[in-house]
mmCIF file of C-alpha atoms in Angstrom:
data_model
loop_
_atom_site.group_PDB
_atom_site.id
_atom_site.type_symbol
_atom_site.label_atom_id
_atom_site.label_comp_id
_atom_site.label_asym_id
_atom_site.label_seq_id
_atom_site.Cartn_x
_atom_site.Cartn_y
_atom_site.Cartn_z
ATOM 1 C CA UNK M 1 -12.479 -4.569 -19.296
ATOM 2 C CA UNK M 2 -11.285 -6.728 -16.408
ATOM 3 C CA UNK M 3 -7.961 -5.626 -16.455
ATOM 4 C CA UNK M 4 -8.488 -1.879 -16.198
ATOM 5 C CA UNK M 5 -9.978 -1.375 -12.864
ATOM 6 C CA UNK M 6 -6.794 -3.068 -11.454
ATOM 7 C CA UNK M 7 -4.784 -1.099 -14.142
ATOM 8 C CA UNK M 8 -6.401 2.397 -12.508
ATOM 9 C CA UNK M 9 -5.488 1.211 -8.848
ATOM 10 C CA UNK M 10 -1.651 0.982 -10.186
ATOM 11 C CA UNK M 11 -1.660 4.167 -12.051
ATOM 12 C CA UNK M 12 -3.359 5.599 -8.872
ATOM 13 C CA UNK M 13 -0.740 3.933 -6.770
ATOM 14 C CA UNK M 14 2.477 6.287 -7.972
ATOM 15 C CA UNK M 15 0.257 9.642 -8.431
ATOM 16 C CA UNK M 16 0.657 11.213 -4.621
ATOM 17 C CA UNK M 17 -1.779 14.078 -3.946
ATOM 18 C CA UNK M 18 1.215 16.452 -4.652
ATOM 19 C CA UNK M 19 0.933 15.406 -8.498
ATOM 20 C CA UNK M 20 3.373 13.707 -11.303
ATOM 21 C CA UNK M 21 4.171 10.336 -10.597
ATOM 22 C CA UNK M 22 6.521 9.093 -8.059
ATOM 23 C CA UNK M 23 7.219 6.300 -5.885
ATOM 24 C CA UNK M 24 6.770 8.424 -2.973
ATOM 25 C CA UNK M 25 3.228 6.524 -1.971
ATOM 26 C CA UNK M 26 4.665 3.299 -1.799
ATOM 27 C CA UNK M 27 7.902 4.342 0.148
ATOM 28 C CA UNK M 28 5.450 6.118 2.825
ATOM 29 C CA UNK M 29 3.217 3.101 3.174
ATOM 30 C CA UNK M 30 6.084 0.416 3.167
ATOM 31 C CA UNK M 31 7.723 2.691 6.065
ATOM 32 C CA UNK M 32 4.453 2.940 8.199
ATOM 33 C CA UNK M 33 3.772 1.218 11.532
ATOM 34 C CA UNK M 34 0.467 0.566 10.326
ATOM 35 C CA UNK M 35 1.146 -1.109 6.654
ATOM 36 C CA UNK M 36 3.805 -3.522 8.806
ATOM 37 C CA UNK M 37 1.391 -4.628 11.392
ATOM 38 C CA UNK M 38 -1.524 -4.952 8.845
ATOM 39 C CA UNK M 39 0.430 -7.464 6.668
ATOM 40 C CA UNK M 40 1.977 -9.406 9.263
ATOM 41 C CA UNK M 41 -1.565 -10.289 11.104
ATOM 42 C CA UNK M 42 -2.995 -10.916 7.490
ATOM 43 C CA UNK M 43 0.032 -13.103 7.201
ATOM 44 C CA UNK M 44 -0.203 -15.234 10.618
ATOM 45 C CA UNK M 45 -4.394 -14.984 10.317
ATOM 46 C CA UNK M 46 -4.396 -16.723 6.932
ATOM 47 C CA UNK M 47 -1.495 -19.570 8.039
ATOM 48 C CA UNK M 48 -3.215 -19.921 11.324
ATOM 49 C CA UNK M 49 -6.622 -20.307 9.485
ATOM 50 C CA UNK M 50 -5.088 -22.636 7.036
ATOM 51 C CA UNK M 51 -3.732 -24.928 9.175
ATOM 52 C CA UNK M 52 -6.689 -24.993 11.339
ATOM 53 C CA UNK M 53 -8.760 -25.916 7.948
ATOM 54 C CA UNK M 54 -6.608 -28.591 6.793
ATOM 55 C CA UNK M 55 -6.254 -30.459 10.456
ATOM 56 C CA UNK M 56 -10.391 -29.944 11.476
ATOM 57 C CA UNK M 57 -11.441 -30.377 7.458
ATOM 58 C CA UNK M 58 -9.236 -34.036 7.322
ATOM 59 C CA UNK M 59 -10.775 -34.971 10.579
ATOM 60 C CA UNK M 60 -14.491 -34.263 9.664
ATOM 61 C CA UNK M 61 -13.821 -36.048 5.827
ATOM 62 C CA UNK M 62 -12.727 -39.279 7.642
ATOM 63 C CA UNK M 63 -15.908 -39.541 9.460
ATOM 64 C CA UNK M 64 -18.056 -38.472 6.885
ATOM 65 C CA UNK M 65 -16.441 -40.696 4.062
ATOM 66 C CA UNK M 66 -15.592 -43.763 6.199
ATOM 67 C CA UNK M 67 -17.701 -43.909 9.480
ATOM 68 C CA UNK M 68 -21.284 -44.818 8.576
ATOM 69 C CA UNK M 69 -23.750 -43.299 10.319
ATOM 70 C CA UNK M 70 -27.452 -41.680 9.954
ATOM 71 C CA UNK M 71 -27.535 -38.643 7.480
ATOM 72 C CA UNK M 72 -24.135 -38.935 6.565
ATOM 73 C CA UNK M 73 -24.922 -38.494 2.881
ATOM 74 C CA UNK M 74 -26.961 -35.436 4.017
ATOM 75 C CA UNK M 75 -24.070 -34.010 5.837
ATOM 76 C CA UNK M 76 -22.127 -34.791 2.627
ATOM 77 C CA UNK M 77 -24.167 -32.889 -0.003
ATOM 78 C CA UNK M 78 -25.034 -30.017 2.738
ATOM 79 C CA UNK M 79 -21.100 -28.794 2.417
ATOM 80 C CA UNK M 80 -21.655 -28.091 -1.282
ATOM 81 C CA UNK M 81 -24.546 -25.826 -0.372
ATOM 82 C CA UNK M 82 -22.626 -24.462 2.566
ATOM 83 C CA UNK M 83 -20.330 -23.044 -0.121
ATOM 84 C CA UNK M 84 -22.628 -20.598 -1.555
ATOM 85 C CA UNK M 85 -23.389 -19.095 1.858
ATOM 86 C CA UNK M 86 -21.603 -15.572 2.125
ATOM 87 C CA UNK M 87 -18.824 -15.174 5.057
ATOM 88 C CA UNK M 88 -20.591 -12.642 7.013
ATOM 89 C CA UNK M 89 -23.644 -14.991 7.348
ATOM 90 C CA UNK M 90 -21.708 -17.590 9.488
ATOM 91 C CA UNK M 91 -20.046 -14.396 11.546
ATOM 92 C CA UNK M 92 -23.550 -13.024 11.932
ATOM 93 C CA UNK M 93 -24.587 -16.979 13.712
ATOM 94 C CA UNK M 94 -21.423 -17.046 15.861
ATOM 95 C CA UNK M 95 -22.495 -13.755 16.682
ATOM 96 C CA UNK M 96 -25.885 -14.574 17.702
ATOM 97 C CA UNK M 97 -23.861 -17.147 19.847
ATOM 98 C CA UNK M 98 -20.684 -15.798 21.426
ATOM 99 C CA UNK M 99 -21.822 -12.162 20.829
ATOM 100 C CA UNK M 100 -21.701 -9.607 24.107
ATOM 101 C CA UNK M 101 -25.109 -9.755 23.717
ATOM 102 C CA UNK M 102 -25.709 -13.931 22.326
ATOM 103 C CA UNK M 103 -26.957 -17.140 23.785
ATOM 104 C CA UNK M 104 -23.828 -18.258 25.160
ATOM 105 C CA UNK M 105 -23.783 -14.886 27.350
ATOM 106 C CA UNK M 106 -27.319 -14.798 28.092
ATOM 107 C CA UNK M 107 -27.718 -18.525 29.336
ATOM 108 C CA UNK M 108 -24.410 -18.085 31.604
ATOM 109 C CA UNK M 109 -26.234 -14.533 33.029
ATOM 110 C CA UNK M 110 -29.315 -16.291 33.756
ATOM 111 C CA UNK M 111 -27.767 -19.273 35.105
ATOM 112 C CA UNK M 112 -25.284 -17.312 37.518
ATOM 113 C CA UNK M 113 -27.086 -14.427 37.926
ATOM 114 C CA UNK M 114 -23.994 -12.093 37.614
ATOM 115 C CA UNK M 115 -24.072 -8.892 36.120
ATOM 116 C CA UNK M 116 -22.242 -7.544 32.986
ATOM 117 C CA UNK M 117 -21.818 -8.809 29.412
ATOM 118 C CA UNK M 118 -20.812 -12.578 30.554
ATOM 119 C CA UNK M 119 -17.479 -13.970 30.216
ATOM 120 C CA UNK M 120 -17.859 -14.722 26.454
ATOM 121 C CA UNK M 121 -16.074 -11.882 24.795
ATOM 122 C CA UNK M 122 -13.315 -13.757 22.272
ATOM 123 C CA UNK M 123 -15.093 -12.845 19.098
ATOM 124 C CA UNK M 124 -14.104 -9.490 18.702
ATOM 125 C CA UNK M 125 -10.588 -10.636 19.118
ATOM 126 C CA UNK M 126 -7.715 -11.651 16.576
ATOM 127 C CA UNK M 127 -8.889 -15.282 18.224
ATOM 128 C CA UNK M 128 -12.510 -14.834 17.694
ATOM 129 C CA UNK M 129 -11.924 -13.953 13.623
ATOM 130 C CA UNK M 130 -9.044 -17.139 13.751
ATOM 131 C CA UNK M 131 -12.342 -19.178 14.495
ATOM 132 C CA UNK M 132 -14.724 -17.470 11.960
ATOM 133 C CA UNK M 133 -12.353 -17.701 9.162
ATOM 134 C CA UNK M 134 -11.576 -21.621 10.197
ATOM 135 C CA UNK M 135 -15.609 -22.201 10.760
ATOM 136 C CA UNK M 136 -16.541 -20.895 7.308
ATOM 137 C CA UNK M 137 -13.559 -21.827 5.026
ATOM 138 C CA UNK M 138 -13.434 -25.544 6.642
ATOM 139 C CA UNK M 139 -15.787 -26.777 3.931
ATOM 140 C CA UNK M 140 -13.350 -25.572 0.949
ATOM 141 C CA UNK M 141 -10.805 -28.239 2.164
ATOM 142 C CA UNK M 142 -13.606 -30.768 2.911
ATOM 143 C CA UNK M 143 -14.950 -30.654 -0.815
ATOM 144 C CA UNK M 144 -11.886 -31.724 -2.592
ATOM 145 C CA UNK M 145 -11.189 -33.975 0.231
ATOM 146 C CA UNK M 146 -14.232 -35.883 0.239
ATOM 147 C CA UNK M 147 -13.723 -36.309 -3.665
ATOM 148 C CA UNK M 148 -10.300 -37.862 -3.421
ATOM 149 C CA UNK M 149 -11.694 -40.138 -0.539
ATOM 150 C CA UNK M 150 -14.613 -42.140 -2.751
ATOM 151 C CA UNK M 151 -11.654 -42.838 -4.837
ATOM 152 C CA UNK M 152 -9.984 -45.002 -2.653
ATOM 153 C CA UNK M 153 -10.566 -48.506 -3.095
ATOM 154 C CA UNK M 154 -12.045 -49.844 0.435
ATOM 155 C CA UNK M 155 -10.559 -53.193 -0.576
ATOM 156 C CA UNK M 156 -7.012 -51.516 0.629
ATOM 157 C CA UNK M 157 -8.226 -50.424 4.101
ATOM 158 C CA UNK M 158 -9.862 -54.187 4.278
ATOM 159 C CA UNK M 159 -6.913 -55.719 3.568
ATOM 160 C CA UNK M 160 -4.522 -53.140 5.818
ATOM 161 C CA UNK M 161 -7.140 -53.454 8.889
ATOM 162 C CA UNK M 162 -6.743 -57.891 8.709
ATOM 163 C CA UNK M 163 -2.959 -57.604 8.679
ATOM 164 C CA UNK M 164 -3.640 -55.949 12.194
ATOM 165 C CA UNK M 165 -2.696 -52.369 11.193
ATOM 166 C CA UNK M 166 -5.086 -50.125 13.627
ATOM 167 C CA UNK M 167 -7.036 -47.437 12.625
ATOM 168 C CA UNK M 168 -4.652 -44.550 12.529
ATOM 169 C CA UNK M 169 -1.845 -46.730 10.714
ATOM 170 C CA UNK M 170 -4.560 -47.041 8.132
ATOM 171 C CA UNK M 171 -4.712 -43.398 8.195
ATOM 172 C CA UNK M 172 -0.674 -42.367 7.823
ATOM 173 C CA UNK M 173 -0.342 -45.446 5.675
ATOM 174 C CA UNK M 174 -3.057 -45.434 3.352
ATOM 175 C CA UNK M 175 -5.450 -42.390 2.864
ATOM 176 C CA UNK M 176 -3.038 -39.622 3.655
ATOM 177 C CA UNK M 177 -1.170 -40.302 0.540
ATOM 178 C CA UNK M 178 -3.838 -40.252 -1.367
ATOM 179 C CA UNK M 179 -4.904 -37.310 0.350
ATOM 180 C CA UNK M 180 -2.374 -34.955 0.072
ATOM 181 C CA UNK M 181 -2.764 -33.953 -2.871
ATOM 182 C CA UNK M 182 -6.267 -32.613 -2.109
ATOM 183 C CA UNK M 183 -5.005 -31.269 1.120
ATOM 184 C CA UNK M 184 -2.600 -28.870 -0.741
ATOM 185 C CA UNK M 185 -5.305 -27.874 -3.151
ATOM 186 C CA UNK M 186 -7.618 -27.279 -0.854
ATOM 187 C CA UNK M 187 -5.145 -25.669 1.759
ATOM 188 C CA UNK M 188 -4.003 -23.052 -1.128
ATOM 189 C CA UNK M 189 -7.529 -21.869 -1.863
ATOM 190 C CA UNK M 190 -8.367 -21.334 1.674
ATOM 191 C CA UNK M 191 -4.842 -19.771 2.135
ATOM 192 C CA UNK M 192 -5.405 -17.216 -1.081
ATOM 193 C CA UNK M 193 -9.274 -16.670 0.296
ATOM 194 C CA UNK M 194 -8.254 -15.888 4.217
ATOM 195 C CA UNK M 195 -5.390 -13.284 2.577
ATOM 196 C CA UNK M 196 -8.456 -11.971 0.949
ATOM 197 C CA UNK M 197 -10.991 -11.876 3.466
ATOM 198 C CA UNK M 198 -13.196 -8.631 4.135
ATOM 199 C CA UNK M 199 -16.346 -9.527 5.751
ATOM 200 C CA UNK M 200 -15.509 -11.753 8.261
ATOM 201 C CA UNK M 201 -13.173 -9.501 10.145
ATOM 202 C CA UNK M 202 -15.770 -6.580 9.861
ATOM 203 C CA UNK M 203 -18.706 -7.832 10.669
ATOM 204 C CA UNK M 204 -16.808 -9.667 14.279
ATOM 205 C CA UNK M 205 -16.134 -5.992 15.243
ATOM 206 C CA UNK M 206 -12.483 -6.962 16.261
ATOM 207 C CA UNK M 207 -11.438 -3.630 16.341
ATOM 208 C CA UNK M 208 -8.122 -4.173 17.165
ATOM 209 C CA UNK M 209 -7.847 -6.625 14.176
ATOM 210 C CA UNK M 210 -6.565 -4.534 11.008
ATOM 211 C CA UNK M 211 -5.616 -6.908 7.704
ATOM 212 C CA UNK M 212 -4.426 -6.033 4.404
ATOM 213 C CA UNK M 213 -7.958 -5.801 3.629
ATOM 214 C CA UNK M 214 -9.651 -3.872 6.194
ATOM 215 C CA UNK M 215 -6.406 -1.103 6.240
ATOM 216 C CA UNK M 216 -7.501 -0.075 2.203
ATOM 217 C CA UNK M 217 -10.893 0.254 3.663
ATOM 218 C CA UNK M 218 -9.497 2.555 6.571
ATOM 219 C CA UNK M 219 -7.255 4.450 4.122
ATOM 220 C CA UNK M 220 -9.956 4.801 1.120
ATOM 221 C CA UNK M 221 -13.345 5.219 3.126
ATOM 222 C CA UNK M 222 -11.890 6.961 6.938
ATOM 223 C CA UNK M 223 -8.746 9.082 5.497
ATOM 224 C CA UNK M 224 -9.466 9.246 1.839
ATOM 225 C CA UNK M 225 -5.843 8.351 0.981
ATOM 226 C CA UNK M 226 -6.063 7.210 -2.081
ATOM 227 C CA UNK M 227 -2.877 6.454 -3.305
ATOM 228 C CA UNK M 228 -2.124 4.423 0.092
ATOM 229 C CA UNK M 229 -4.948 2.506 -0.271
ATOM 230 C CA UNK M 230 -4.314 1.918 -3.939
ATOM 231 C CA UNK M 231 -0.458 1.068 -2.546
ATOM 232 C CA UNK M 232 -1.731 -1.918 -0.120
ATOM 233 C CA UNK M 233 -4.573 -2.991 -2.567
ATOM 234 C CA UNK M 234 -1.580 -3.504 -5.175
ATOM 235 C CA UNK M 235 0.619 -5.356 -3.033
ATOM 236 C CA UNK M 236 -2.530 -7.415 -1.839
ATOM 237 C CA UNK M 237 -3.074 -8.033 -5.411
ATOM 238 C CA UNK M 238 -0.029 -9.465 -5.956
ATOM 239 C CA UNK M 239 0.249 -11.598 -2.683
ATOM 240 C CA UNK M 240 -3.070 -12.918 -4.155
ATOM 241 C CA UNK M 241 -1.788 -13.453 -8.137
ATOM 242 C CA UNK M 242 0.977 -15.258 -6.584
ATOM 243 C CA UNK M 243 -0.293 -17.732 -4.190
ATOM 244 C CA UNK M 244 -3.453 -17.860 -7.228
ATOM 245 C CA UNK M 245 -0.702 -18.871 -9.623
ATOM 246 C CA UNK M 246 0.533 -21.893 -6.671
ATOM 247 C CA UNK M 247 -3.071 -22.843 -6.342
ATOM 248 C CA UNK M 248 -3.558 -23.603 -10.129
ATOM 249 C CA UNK M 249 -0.126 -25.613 -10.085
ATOM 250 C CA UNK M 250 -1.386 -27.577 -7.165
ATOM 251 C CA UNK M 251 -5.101 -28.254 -8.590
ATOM 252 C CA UNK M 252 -3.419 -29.304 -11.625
ATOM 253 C CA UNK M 253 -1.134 -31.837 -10.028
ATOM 254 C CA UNK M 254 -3.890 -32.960 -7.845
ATOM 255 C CA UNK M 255 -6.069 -33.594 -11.132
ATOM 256 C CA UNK M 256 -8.911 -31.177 -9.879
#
């Protein structure tokens, strides 16, 4: 049962509206403008995402895990709830923010008194969805993170910090190791999710932002080209199987 929608959008993927089954579909789509510049800013929107994750979600598990401070178990258990929220509900809040029409614009209008939208107007960028994707999927690397860091023994950064090794020694020396593996875990989730990733890029109104995702939407919903939407949704598919498949190697290796 789970394997024959995705069956249907192969089958639909070499039946061109001119009938029989060809290849024809997939040579028109590979050859298009569109297709090329679709997959290349999925590409350097999920990488740039990625990174972005990993570097902020490393930095924010370091304080939380091993800089005491008030509501820092709080902050801990919150990022397991902030899983469950759905990706358009953080775009909607940075909205509300850095909209045209949000705080950030209204408080610099009544400030300045200028007229106009205000000077806020990244969101509906490729830059304004780079910061969505890295505000919402920065949990997903914290979570594993935050589990490999209460296994450290704090008896090691004790004994690291009297032998007069500073802080970020301790760091490079002695929790990245045993970090890393979480970090590539982590980093290949948010890598296969961002490849993936519908809502957020909608819902910012980027118009000038067209992923893998959002062009099988165009070609399915706008054009009703079927078998080119069933063309990018099959190579999306297998972008996805694959890095899926390096995801599950990684998890396993990292014992999550």
């Amino acid at each position: 049962m789970f394997l024959y929608p995705l069956a249907l959008v192969v089958q639909q993927s070499v039946q061109p509206d001119t009938g029989g089954t060809s290849l024809q579909p997939y040579s028109d789509v590979f050859g298009s403008e569109s297709f090329r510049e679709a997959l290349g800013t999925t590409v350097w929107l999920a990488v740039g995402a990625t990174v972005g994750c990993l570097v902020l979600g490393f930095a924010l598990a370091l304080v939380i895990a091993f800089v005491p401070f008030p509501g820092g178990k709080a902050v801990a258990k919150f990022i397991d709830v902030f899983l469950s929220f759905p990706s358009f509900l953080i775009t909607l809040s940075l909205l509300f923010i850095y909209g045209t029409k949000g705080m950030a614009n209204g408080l610099w209008t009544d400030a300045t008194g200028a007229s106009g939208d205000g000077p806020f107007q990244f969101l509906t960028t490729p830059w304004g969805v780079l910061l969505a994707e890295i505000t919402y999927f920065t949990p997903f690397v914290m979570r594993p993170l935050l589990a490999a860091f209460s296994q450290i023994d704090t008896a090691q950064l004790e004994v690291a910090s009297s032998l007069g090794a500073r802080p970020l020694r301790v760091v490079r020396k002695v929790i990245l190791p045993e970090a890393l593996p979480a970090l590539a875990a982590g980093g290949s989730l948010v890598l296969v999710m961002c490849l993936n990733e519908f809502g957020i890029v909608l819902f910012t109104g980027a118009k000038d932002v067209t992923t893998l995702p959002m062009l099988v939407y165009s070609k399915a919903m706008l054009e009703s080209d079927y078998p080119a939407a069933c063309v990018v949704a099959v190579v999306n598919i297998a972008i996805s199987v694959g890095l899926y498949g390096l995801y599950r190697v990684v998890s396993r290796r990292a014992g999550a």
